[in-house]
Amino acid sequence: MSTSHRFSIALLSTFVVFLALLLTAAVLGQSGRRKDQNKKPPKPLASPMGDPARPGGGSQPAAQQSEKQAADEIEESDVIRVSSTLVPIPATVVDLKGNAITTLKLADFELWVDGQLKSITELTRAETPIRMVMLFDNSGSLDMARDFEKRAAVHFFRRVLRSSDEAAIFSIESDSYLAQPLTRDVRQLEQTIITFGRPEGSTSLFDGIIDAAAYLRPYGGRRVLVIVSDGVETTSRADFAQTLQRVLADDCQIFVVQTGLYDGANLRALAAERRMEELAAQTGGAVYIPKSTTDLDKAFEEIAADLAQQYVLSYYPGDQARDGRFHRIELRVKARKDVRIRARKGYYSPKAANVAAHEW
């Protein structure tokens, strides 16, 4: 083969290799651009008190929806891990005559935690959505005036629930259970109450309270438990101290309509009354002990009014307070001695390792 022929073959081979390299680079470049074009922008961080809508009337738990949004919208390289240690503090402020004071501003409040003055980051009013569970005692310890209790509970849902609120119902029995999941449908709540049968069996009240608080845990907004019971406990696995700790840890406010207590109540009923008072006082709620059917209806009216007049303050303890311990809270109104404040008495800080991380 001549020298010129070999040179031509070498030149042709070099050109083919060069062309192949150009084509490979073009394909890789196009692939990279296509990936960038299909990448979706990050989802904005949601408010701690957010209220994501769910088709069909209810709302999806905030943590569950956040995880779904992350999977759908964000690539792994864009994930930012954040955690929230928000301590919500619903508060009712009244004057010495019991009239609600509704004109206070953020600067009017002081927050003391374990004896130290702390900053309050936000104040909202009663427009904050409510996530409520009514615990309705269907045990054998509660039978008197049963029909009226049902009617009063039905009227309560009609008065208190707004379009942004949701309520659920737990039946307190030997084995307490969720009788109606969270819904905005007042008629569905009414029907659940109306169809409860004659009370029978023992009372697992503490277990029902713990289960109801845990049920509300994933949801934003104000978490409220309304207990309609004589407060007598017979068969729960948990004791009172465990119950109080759990509702404080789950940021629940407790109102009690303690039915079935009348003059001359026995020691067992008095002990139940003291426990219900402690639950309400520690969480910033209240106890009502109606002695007549008129008092019963009035108790529900006062709870509805209380929820409509509340302030909701927000406190962020910061990373240094994630110690798993109980921290005392005292809320004050500056420069005013003529007011009374009802708010939670403390909170349990989650341990750092147990603070839930959310992907956004």
mmCIF file of C-alpha atoms in Angstrom:
data_model
loop_
_atom_site.group_PDB
_atom_site.id
_atom_site.type_symbol
_atom_site.label_atom_id
_atom_site.label_comp_id
_atom_site.label_asym_id
_atom_site.label_seq_id
_atom_site.Cartn_x
_atom_site.Cartn_y
_atom_site.Cartn_z
ATOM 1 C CA MET A 1 0.000 0.000 0.000
ATOM 2 C CA SER A 2 1.367 3.374 -0.972
ATOM 3 C CA THR A 3 2.320 6.017 1.569
ATOM 4 C CA SER A 4 -0.337 8.430 0.291
ATOM 5 C CA HIS A 5 -3.027 5.750 0.634
ATOM 6 C CA ARG A 6 -2.096 5.008 4.245
ATOM 7 C CA PHE A 7 -2.116 8.723 5.049
ATOM 8 C CA SER A 8 -5.653 9.078 3.611
ATOM 9 C CA ILE A 9 -6.955 6.179 5.739
ATOM 10 C CA ALA A 10 -5.417 7.672 8.910
ATOM 11 C CA LEU A 11 -6.910 11.062 8.169
ATOM 12 C CA LEU A 12 -10.364 9.528 7.624
ATOM 13 C CA SER A 13 -10.147 7.584 10.934
ATOM 14 C CA THR A 14 -9.235 10.735 12.836
ATOM 15 C CA PHE A 15 -12.206 12.589 11.346
ATOM 16 C CA VAL A 16 -14.623 9.768 12.330
ATOM 17 C CA VAL A 17 -13.377 9.774 15.937
ATOM 18 C CA PHE A 18 -13.660 13.565 16.131
ATOM 19 C CA LEU A 19 -17.231 13.447 14.770
ATOM 20 C CA ALA A 20 -18.204 10.803 17.324
ATOM 21 C CA LEU A 21 -16.888 12.946 20.171
ATOM 22 C CA LEU A 22 -18.891 15.953 18.975
ATOM 23 C CA LEU A 23 -22.114 13.914 18.819
ATOM 24 C CA THR A 24 -21.592 12.503 22.335
ATOM 25 C CA ALA A 25 -21.031 15.977 23.804
ATOM 26 C CA ALA A 26 -24.167 17.303 22.123
ATOM 27 C CA VAL A 27 -26.328 14.463 23.493
ATOM 28 C CA LEU A 28 -25.002 14.907 27.027
ATOM 29 C CA GLY A 29 -25.522 18.667 26.897
ATOM 30 C CA GLN A 30 -29.086 18.285 25.644
ATOM 31 C CA SER A 31 -29.832 15.731 28.393
ATOM 32 C CA GLY A 32 -28.560 18.114 31.078
ATOM 33 C CA ARG A 33 -30.649 20.994 29.765
ATOM 34 C CA ARG A 34 -33.762 18.825 29.649
ATOM 35 C CA LYS A 35 -33.295 17.838 33.310
ATOM 36 C CA ASP A 36 -32.926 21.482 34.361
ATOM 37 C CA GLN A 37 -36.019 22.520 32.399
ATOM 38 C CA ASN A 38 -38.150 19.829 34.026
ATOM 39 C CA LYS A 39 -37.008 20.664 37.549
ATOM 40 C CA LYS A 40 -39.814 22.257 39.596
ATOM 41 C CA PRO A 41 -39.227 25.235 41.923
ATOM 42 C CA PRO A 42 -39.243 24.563 45.689
ATOM 43 C CA LYS A 43 -42.533 24.853 47.534
ATOM 44 C CA PRO A 44 -42.683 27.859 49.922
ATOM 45 C CA LEU A 45 -42.483 27.019 53.616
ATOM 46 C CA ALA A 46 -45.940 26.585 55.110
ATOM 47 C CA SER A 47 -47.143 28.548 58.127
ATOM 48 C CA PRO A 48 -47.053 26.609 61.421
ATOM 49 C CA MET A 49 -50.759 27.393 61.760
ATOM 50 C CA GLY A 50 -51.593 26.515 58.175
ATOM 51 C CA ASP A 51 -54.895 24.958 57.152
ATOM 52 C CA PRO A 52 -54.413 22.888 53.984
ATOM 53 C CA ALA A 53 -57.704 21.937 52.402
ATOM 54 C CA ARG A 54 -58.552 18.359 51.611
ATOM 55 C CA PRO A 55 -61.144 17.347 49.022
ATOM 56 C CA GLY A 56 -64.291 16.050 50.576
ATOM 57 C CA GLY A 57 -64.554 18.468 53.473
ATOM 58 C CA GLY A 58 -61.738 17.431 55.864
ATOM 59 C CA SER A 59 -58.185 18.641 56.028
ATOM 60 C CA GLN A 60 -55.065 16.531 55.617
ATOM 61 C CA PRO A 61 -52.624 16.482 58.553
ATOM 62 C CA ALA A 62 -49.941 19.133 58.026
ATOM 63 C CA ALA A 63 -47.020 16.709 58.338
ATOM 64 C CA GLN A 64 -48.610 14.213 55.941
ATOM 65 C CA GLN A 65 -49.325 16.869 53.322
ATOM 66 C CA SER A 66 -45.830 18.319 53.661
ATOM 67 C CA GLU A 67 -44.296 14.908 52.916
ATOM 68 C CA LYS A 68 -46.517 14.505 49.843
ATOM 69 C CA GLN A 69 -45.584 17.972 48.576
ATOM 70 C CA ALA A 70 -41.919 17.195 49.049
ATOM 71 C CA ALA A 71 -42.158 13.986 47.056
ATOM 72 C CA ASP A 72 -44.079 15.622 44.232
ATOM 73 C CA GLU A 73 -42.317 18.973 43.969
ATOM 74 C CA ILE A 74 -38.704 18.722 45.176
ATOM 75 C CA GLU A 75 -35.692 16.822 43.946
ATOM 76 C CA GLU A 76 -33.418 15.275 46.570
ATOM 77 C CA SER A 77 -30.704 17.875 46.030
ATOM 78 C CA ASP A 78 -33.146 20.660 46.946
ATOM 79 C CA VAL A 79 -34.320 19.202 50.284
ATOM 80 C CA ILE A 80 -33.910 21.516 53.265
ATOM 81 C CA ARG A 81 -34.478 19.900 56.659
ATOM 82 C CA VAL A 82 -36.181 22.131 59.205
ATOM 83 C CA SER A 83 -37.938 21.496 62.493
ATOM 84 C CA SER A 84 -40.488 23.494 64.446
ATOM 85 C CA THR A 85 -40.608 23.889 68.229
ATOM 86 C CA LEU A 86 -43.527 26.302 68.207
ATOM 87 C CA VAL A 87 -45.403 26.501 71.509
ATOM 88 C CA PRO A 88 -48.918 27.871 70.866
ATOM 89 C CA ILE A 89 -50.500 29.627 73.844
ATOM 90 C CA PRO A 90 -54.252 30.201 73.508
ATOM 91 C CA ALA A 91 -55.293 32.784 76.091
ATOM 92 C CA THR A 92 -58.569 34.254 77.319
ATOM 93 C CA VAL A 93 -58.388 37.680 78.985
ATOM 94 C CA VAL A 94 -61.285 39.071 81.020
ATOM 95 C CA ASP A 95 -61.808 42.011 83.361
ATOM 96 C CA LEU A 96 -62.775 41.661 87.011
ATOM 97 C CA LYS A 97 -66.451 41.371 86.030
ATOM 98 C CA GLY A 98 -65.736 38.504 83.654
ATOM 99 C CA ASN A 99 -66.150 40.504 80.457
ATOM 100 C CA ALA A 100 -63.799 39.545 77.649
ATOM 101 C CA ILE A 101 -61.065 42.027 76.705
ATOM 102 C CA THR A 102 -60.481 41.770 72.976
ATOM 103 C CA THR A 103 -58.441 44.884 72.098
ATOM 104 C CA LEU A 104 -54.971 43.892 73.334
ATOM 105 C CA LYS A 105 -51.925 43.928 71.064
ATOM 106 C CA LEU A 106 -48.754 41.835 71.010
ATOM 107 C CA ALA A 107 -46.858 44.548 72.905
ATOM 108 C CA ASP A 108 -49.384 44.354 75.762
ATOM 109 C CA PHE A 109 -48.327 40.806 76.739
ATOM 110 C CA GLU A 110 -45.375 39.455 78.675
ATOM 111 C CA LEU A 111 -44.341 35.788 78.652
ATOM 112 C CA TRP A 112 -42.314 34.285 81.481
ATOM 113 C CA VAL A 113 -40.867 30.801 81.039
ATOM 114 C CA ASP A 114 -39.272 29.178 84.098
ATOM 115 C CA GLY A 115 -39.087 32.621 85.689
ATOM 116 C CA GLN A 116 -37.348 34.303 82.744
ATOM 117 C CA LEU A 117 -38.846 36.899 80.415
ATOM 118 C CA LYS A 118 -39.120 35.568 76.848
ATOM 119 C CA SER A 119 -40.082 37.019 73.481
ATOM 120 C CA ILE A 120 -43.474 36.350 71.932
ATOM 121 C CA THR A 121 -43.063 36.083 68.176
ATOM 122 C CA GLU A 122 -46.668 36.361 67.035
ATOM 123 C CA LEU A 123 -50.193 37.088 68.183
ATOM 124 C CA THR A 124 -53.320 36.122 66.286
ATOM 125 C CA ARG A 125 -56.941 36.265 67.257
ATOM 126 C CA ALA A 126 -59.747 33.764 67.186
ATOM 127 C CA GLU A 127 -59.556 33.491 63.390
ATOM 128 C CA THR A 128 -56.980 30.728 63.943
ATOM 129 C CA PRO A 129 -58.681 27.467 62.870
ATOM 130 C CA ILE A 130 -59.928 25.058 65.531
ATOM 131 C CA ARG A 131 -59.364 21.310 65.464
ATOM 132 C CA MET A 132 -61.709 19.928 68.099
ATOM 133 C CA VAL A 133 -62.543 16.549 69.561
ATOM 134 C CA MET A 134 -65.634 16.093 71.690
ATOM 135 C CA LEU A 135 -65.282 13.166 74.087
ATOM 136 C CA PHE A 136 -68.821 12.036 74.808
ATOM 137 C CA ASP A 137 -69.248 9.715 77.785
ATOM 138 C CA ASN A 138 -71.244 6.659 76.755
ATOM 139 C CA SER A 139 -70.375 4.557 79.802
ATOM 140 C CA GLY A 140 -72.798 3.284 82.416
ATOM 141 C CA SER A 141 -71.730 5.945 84.915
ATOM 142 C CA LEU A 142 -73.609 8.639 83.012
ATOM 143 C CA ASP A 143 -77.316 8.221 82.379
ATOM 144 C CA MET A 144 -79.321 11.087 83.886
ATOM 145 C CA ALA A 145 -80.631 13.785 81.522
ATOM 146 C CA ARG A 146 -79.117 11.858 78.632
ATOM 147 C CA ASP A 147 -81.405 13.134 75.896
ATOM 148 C CA PHE A 148 -80.824 16.742 76.838
ATOM 149 C CA GLU A 149 -77.041 16.218 76.904
ATOM 150 C CA LYS A 150 -77.269 15.046 73.307
ATOM 151 C CA ARG A 151 -79.348 18.039 72.249
ATOM 152 C CA ALA A 152 -77.011 20.467 74.004
ATOM 153 C CA ALA A 153 -73.988 18.914 72.274
ATOM 154 C CA VAL A 154 -75.712 19.198 68.899
ATOM 155 C CA HIS A 155 -76.462 22.881 69.512
ATOM 156 C CA PHE A 156 -72.854 23.436 70.534
ATOM 157 C CA PHE A 157 -71.508 22.236 67.183
ATOM 158 C CA ARG A 158 -73.913 24.550 65.395
ATOM 159 C CA ARG A 159 -72.697 27.538 67.399
ATOM 160 C CA VAL A 160 -68.956 26.975 67.502
ATOM 161 C CA LEU A 161 -67.906 25.531 64.140
ATOM 162 C CA ARG A 162 -66.945 27.939 61.366
ATOM 163 C CA SER A 163 -66.044 27.096 57.779
ATOM 164 C CA SER A 164 -62.339 26.838 58.685
ATOM 165 C CA ASP A 165 -62.922 24.603 61.733
ATOM 166 C CA GLU A 166 -63.256 20.850 62.046
ATOM 167 C CA ALA A 167 -64.517 18.558 64.792
ATOM 168 C CA ALA A 168 -64.397 14.864 65.613
ATOM 169 C CA ILE A 169 -66.169 12.740 68.235
ATOM 170 C CA PHE A 170 -64.754 10.054 70.525
ATOM 171 C CA SER A 171 -67.082 7.726 72.394
ATOM 172 C CA ILE A 172 -65.933 7.089 75.980
ATOM 173 C CA GLU A 173 -66.747 3.525 76.947
ATOM 174 C CA SER A 174 -64.940 0.418 78.216
ATOM 175 C CA ASP A 175 -62.898 0.638 75.016
ATOM 176 C CA SER A 176 -63.037 4.276 73.925
ATOM 177 C CA TYR A 177 -62.951 4.824 70.166
ATOM 178 C CA LEU A 178 -63.160 7.406 67.373
ATOM 179 C CA ALA A 179 -66.854 7.534 66.457
ATOM 180 C CA GLN A 180 -66.609 10.375 63.903
ATOM 181 C CA PRO A 181 -63.379 11.520 62.209
ATOM 182 C CA LEU A 182 -62.635 15.223 61.731
ATOM 183 C CA THR A 183 -65.181 16.889 59.507
ATOM 184 C CA ARG A 184 -66.665 20.286 58.724
ATOM 185 C CA ASP A 185 -70.081 18.709 58.208
ATOM 186 C CA VAL A 186 -72.148 19.758 61.233
ATOM 187 C CA ARG A 187 -74.992 17.457 60.222
ATOM 188 C CA GLN A 188 -72.659 14.480 60.309
ATOM 189 C CA LEU A 189 -71.531 15.430 63.811
ATOM 190 C CA GLU A 190 -75.139 15.852 64.940
ATOM 191 C CA GLN A 191 -76.091 12.457 63.561
ATOM 192 C CA THR A 192 -73.208 10.773 65.376
ATOM 193 C CA ILE A 193 -74.326 12.244 68.716
ATOM 194 C CA ILE A 194 -78.004 11.457 68.128
ATOM 195 C CA THR A 195 -77.368 7.800 67.277
ATOM 196 C CA PHE A 196 -75.427 7.015 70.461
ATOM 197 C CA GLY A 197 -77.306 4.332 72.383
ATOM 198 C CA ARG A 198 -78.025 3.945 76.073
ATOM 199 C CA PRO A 199 -74.855 4.343 78.188
ATOM 200 C CA GLU A 200 -73.401 1.090 79.486
ATOM 201 C CA GLY A 201 -70.125 -0.504 80.513
ATOM 202 C CA SER A 202 -67.101 0.937 82.300
ATOM 203 C CA THR A 203 -65.255 4.216 81.676
ATOM 204 C CA SER A 204 -61.824 4.407 80.008
ATOM 205 C CA LEU A 205 -61.752 8.209 80.154
ATOM 206 C CA PHE A 206 -57.988 8.725 80.487
ATOM 207 C CA ASP A 207 -57.252 6.421 77.561
ATOM 208 C CA GLY A 208 -59.836 8.276 75.479
ATOM 209 C CA ILE A 209 -58.280 11.665 76.324
ATOM 210 C CA ILE A 210 -54.792 10.453 75.364
ATOM 211 C CA ASP A 211 -56.064 8.926 72.115
ATOM 212 C CA ALA A 212 -57.964 12.115 71.213
ATOM 213 C CA ALA A 213 -54.910 14.309 71.856
ATOM 214 C CA ALA A 214 -52.744 12.014 69.733
ATOM 215 C CA TYR A 215 -55.369 12.104 66.984
ATOM 216 C CA LEU A 216 -55.133 15.909 66.789
ATOM 217 C CA ARG A 217 -51.326 15.989 66.950
ATOM 218 C CA PRO A 218 -50.655 16.148 63.161
ATOM 219 C CA TYR A 219 -53.040 19.060 62.618
ATOM 220 C CA GLY A 220 -52.342 22.788 62.763
ATOM 221 C CA GLY A 221 -54.541 25.393 64.416
ATOM 222 C CA ARG A 222 -55.927 25.372 67.948
ATOM 223 C CA ARG A 223 -56.293 21.848 69.330
ATOM 224 C CA VAL A 224 -59.286 21.640 71.657
ATOM 225 C CA LEU A 225 -60.769 18.759 73.651
ATOM 226 C CA VAL A 226 -64.319 19.137 74.983
ATOM 227 C CA ILE A 227 -65.098 16.437 77.541
ATOM 228 C CA VAL A 228 -68.758 15.690 78.286
ATOM 229 C CA SER A 229 -68.546 13.308 81.240
ATOM 230 C CA ASP A 230 -68.898 12.967 85.003
ATOM 231 C CA GLY A 231 -65.114 12.550 85.028
ATOM 232 C CA VAL A 232 -65.240 9.214 86.842
ATOM 233 C CA GLU A 233 -62.470 6.889 85.639
ATOM 234 C CA THR A 234 -62.578 3.112 86.055
ATOM 235 C CA THR A 235 -60.679 1.048 83.460
ATOM 236 C CA SER A 236 -57.988 3.096 81.661
ATOM 237 C CA ARG A 237 -54.466 1.726 81.290
ATOM 238 C CA ALA A 238 -53.020 5.227 81.784
ATOM 239 C CA ASP A 239 -53.149 7.131 85.065
ATOM 240 C CA PHE A 240 -53.933 10.815 85.574
ATOM 241 C CA ALA A 241 -50.302 12.007 85.614
ATOM 242 C CA GLN A 242 -49.643 10.318 82.269
ATOM 243 C CA THR A 243 -52.818 11.807 80.836
ATOM 244 C CA LEU A 244 -51.913 15.352 81.887
ATOM 245 C CA GLN A 245 -48.400 14.999 80.489
ATOM 246 C CA ARG A 246 -49.675 13.773 77.123
ATOM 247 C CA VAL A 247 -52.243 16.546 76.589
ATOM 248 C CA LEU A 248 -49.644 19.191 77.465
ATOM 249 C CA ALA A 249 -47.118 17.602 75.124
ATOM 250 C CA ASP A 250 -49.711 17.557 72.335
ATOM 251 C CA ASP A 251 -50.658 21.237 72.907
ATOM 252 C CA CYS A 252 -54.328 20.572 73.653
ATOM 253 C CA GLN A 253 -56.659 22.909 75.502
ATOM 254 C CA ILE A 254 -59.307 21.122 77.563
ATOM 255 C CA PHE A 255 -62.845 22.223 78.396
ATOM 256 C CA VAL A 256 -64.969 19.989 80.608
ATOM 257 C CA VAL A 257 -68.741 19.873 80.879
ATOM 258 C CA GLN A 258 -68.911 17.696 83.976
ATOM 259 C CA THR A 259 -72.393 16.245 84.046
ATOM 260 C CA GLY A 260 -73.905 13.937 86.627
ATOM 261 C CA LEU A 261 -72.477 15.789 89.657
ATOM 262 C CA TYR A 262 -75.015 17.081 92.117
ATOM 263 C CA ASP A 263 -75.128 18.271 95.721
ATOM 264 C CA GLY A 264 -74.045 15.571 98.136
ATOM 265 C CA ALA A 265 -71.709 13.881 95.628
ATOM 266 C CA ASN A 266 -69.581 11.041 97.016
ATOM 267 C CA LEU A 267 -65.803 11.058 97.444
ATOM 268 C CA ARG A 268 -65.267 9.315 94.137
ATOM 269 C CA ALA A 269 -67.138 12.058 92.282
ATOM 270 C CA LEU A 270 -65.259 14.774 94.163
ATOM 271 C CA ALA A 271 -61.927 13.214 93.184
ATOM 272 C CA ALA A 272 -63.097 13.150 89.566
ATOM 273 C CA GLU A 273 -64.056 16.825 89.840
ATOM 274 C CA ARG A 274 -60.584 17.762 91.110
ATOM 275 C CA ARG A 275 -58.913 15.870 88.259
ATOM 276 C CA MET A 276 -61.033 17.607 85.637
ATOM 277 C CA GLU A 277 -60.261 20.985 87.210
ATOM 278 C CA GLU A 278 -56.531 20.226 87.053
ATOM 279 C CA LEU A 279 -56.696 19.182 83.386
ATOM 280 C CA ALA A 280 -58.518 22.377 82.461
ATOM 281 C CA ALA A 281 -56.338 24.687 84.575
ATOM 282 C CA GLN A 282 -53.041 23.302 83.264
ATOM 283 C CA THR A 283 -54.129 23.578 79.616
ATOM 284 C CA GLY A 284 -55.869 26.962 79.798
ATOM 285 C CA GLY A 285 -59.411 25.629 79.539
ATOM 286 C CA ALA A 286 -62.307 25.626 81.998
ATOM 287 C CA VAL A 287 -64.685 23.299 83.839
ATOM 288 C CA TYR A 288 -68.448 23.707 83.905
ATOM 289 C CA ILE A 289 -70.591 21.740 86.366
ATOM 290 C CA PRO A 290 -74.222 22.174 85.330
ATOM 291 C CA LYS A 291 -76.794 21.321 87.986
ATOM 292 C CA SER A 292 -79.758 21.595 85.611
ATOM 293 C CA THR A 293 -80.558 21.289 81.940
ATOM 294 C CA THR A 294 -80.525 25.081 81.670
ATOM 295 C CA ASP A 295 -77.016 25.183 83.132
ATOM 296 C CA LEU A 296 -75.912 22.511 80.679
ATOM 297 C CA ASP A 297 -76.919 24.517 77.638
ATOM 298 C CA LYS A 298 -75.315 27.625 79.134
ATOM 299 C CA ALA A 299 -72.022 25.751 79.643
ATOM 300 C CA PHE A 300 -71.781 24.951 75.947
ATOM 301 C CA GLU A 301 -72.611 28.560 75.090
ATOM 302 C CA GLU A 302 -69.778 29.822 77.290
ATOM 303 C CA ILE A 303 -67.248 27.450 75.699
ATOM 304 C CA ALA A 304 -68.282 28.636 72.243
ATOM 305 C CA ALA A 305 -67.927 32.276 73.349
ATOM 306 C CA ASP A 306 -64.539 31.574 74.927
ATOM 307 C CA LEU A 307 -63.146 30.063 71.731
ATOM 308 C CA ALA A 308 -64.449 33.021 69.720
ATOM 309 C CA GLN A 309 -62.669 35.572 71.972
ATOM 310 C CA GLN A 310 -59.244 33.980 72.376
ATOM 311 C CA TYR A 311 -55.810 35.343 71.635
ATOM 312 C CA VAL A 312 -53.276 32.844 70.292
ATOM 313 C CA LEU A 313 -49.659 33.700 71.085
ATOM 314 C CA SER A 314 -46.644 31.917 69.579
ATOM 315 C CA TYR A 315 -43.391 31.204 71.375
ATOM 316 C CA TYR A 316 -40.288 29.558 69.873
ATOM 317 C CA PRO A 317 -38.006 28.193 72.632
ATOM 318 C CA GLY A 318 -35.096 27.599 70.250
ATOM 319 C CA ASP A 319 -32.694 24.693 69.974
ATOM 320 C CA GLN A 320 -31.274 25.165 73.458
ATOM 321 C CA ALA A 321 -34.600 24.219 75.091
ATOM 322 C CA ARG A 322 -35.018 20.774 73.485
ATOM 323 C CA ASP A 323 -34.420 18.931 76.739
ATOM 324 C CA GLY A 324 -37.557 16.799 77.058
ATOM 325 C CA ARG A 325 -38.559 18.557 80.285
ATOM 326 C CA PHE A 326 -41.584 20.446 81.558
ATOM 327 C CA HIS A 327 -41.276 24.236 81.447
ATOM 328 C CA ARG A 328 -43.524 26.553 83.454
ATOM 329 C CA ILE A 329 -45.353 29.366 81.664
ATOM 330 C CA GLU A 330 -46.802 32.551 83.077
ATOM 331 C CA LEU A 331 -48.555 34.994 80.771
ATOM 332 C CA ARG A 332 -49.102 38.575 81.938
ATOM 333 C CA VAL A 333 -50.684 41.759 80.604
ATOM 334 C CA LYS A 334 -48.374 44.723 81.105
ATOM 335 C CA ALA A 335 -49.449 47.676 83.242
ATOM 336 C CA ARG A 336 -52.890 46.242 83.998
ATOM 337 C CA LYS A 337 -53.986 44.788 87.300
ATOM 338 C CA ASP A 338 -57.682 44.639 86.483
ATOM 339 C CA VAL A 339 -57.523 41.567 84.229
ATOM 340 C CA ARG A 340 -57.519 37.811 84.645
ATOM 341 C CA ILE A 341 -55.772 35.549 82.124
ATOM 342 C CA ARG A 342 -56.551 31.917 81.479
ATOM 343 C CA ALA A 343 -53.763 30.171 79.563
ATOM 344 C CA ARG A 344 -51.733 26.985 79.715
ATOM 345 C CA LYS A 345 -49.389 26.642 82.701
ATOM 346 C CA GLY A 346 -46.518 24.998 80.872
ATOM 347 C CA TYR A 347 -45.298 22.813 78.044
ATOM 348 C CA TYR A 348 -43.117 19.763 77.492
ATOM 349 C CA SER A 349 -40.154 20.461 75.251
ATOM 350 C CA PRO A 350 -39.375 17.626 72.824
ATOM 351 C CA LYS A 351 -35.897 16.156 73.010
ATOM 352 C CA ALA A 352 -33.647 17.187 70.143
ATOM 353 C CA ALA A 353 -33.496 13.660 68.747
ATOM 354 C CA ASN A 354 -37.288 13.387 68.812
ATOM 355 C CA VAL A 355 -38.138 16.680 67.072
ATOM 356 C CA ALA A 356 -39.818 15.758 63.802
ATOM 357 C CA ALA A 357 -37.910 16.946 60.735
ATOM 358 C CA HIS A 358 -39.953 18.054 57.743
ATOM 359 C CA GLU A 359 -38.717 17.979 54.172
ATOM 360 C CA TRP A 360 -39.676 20.909 51.972
#
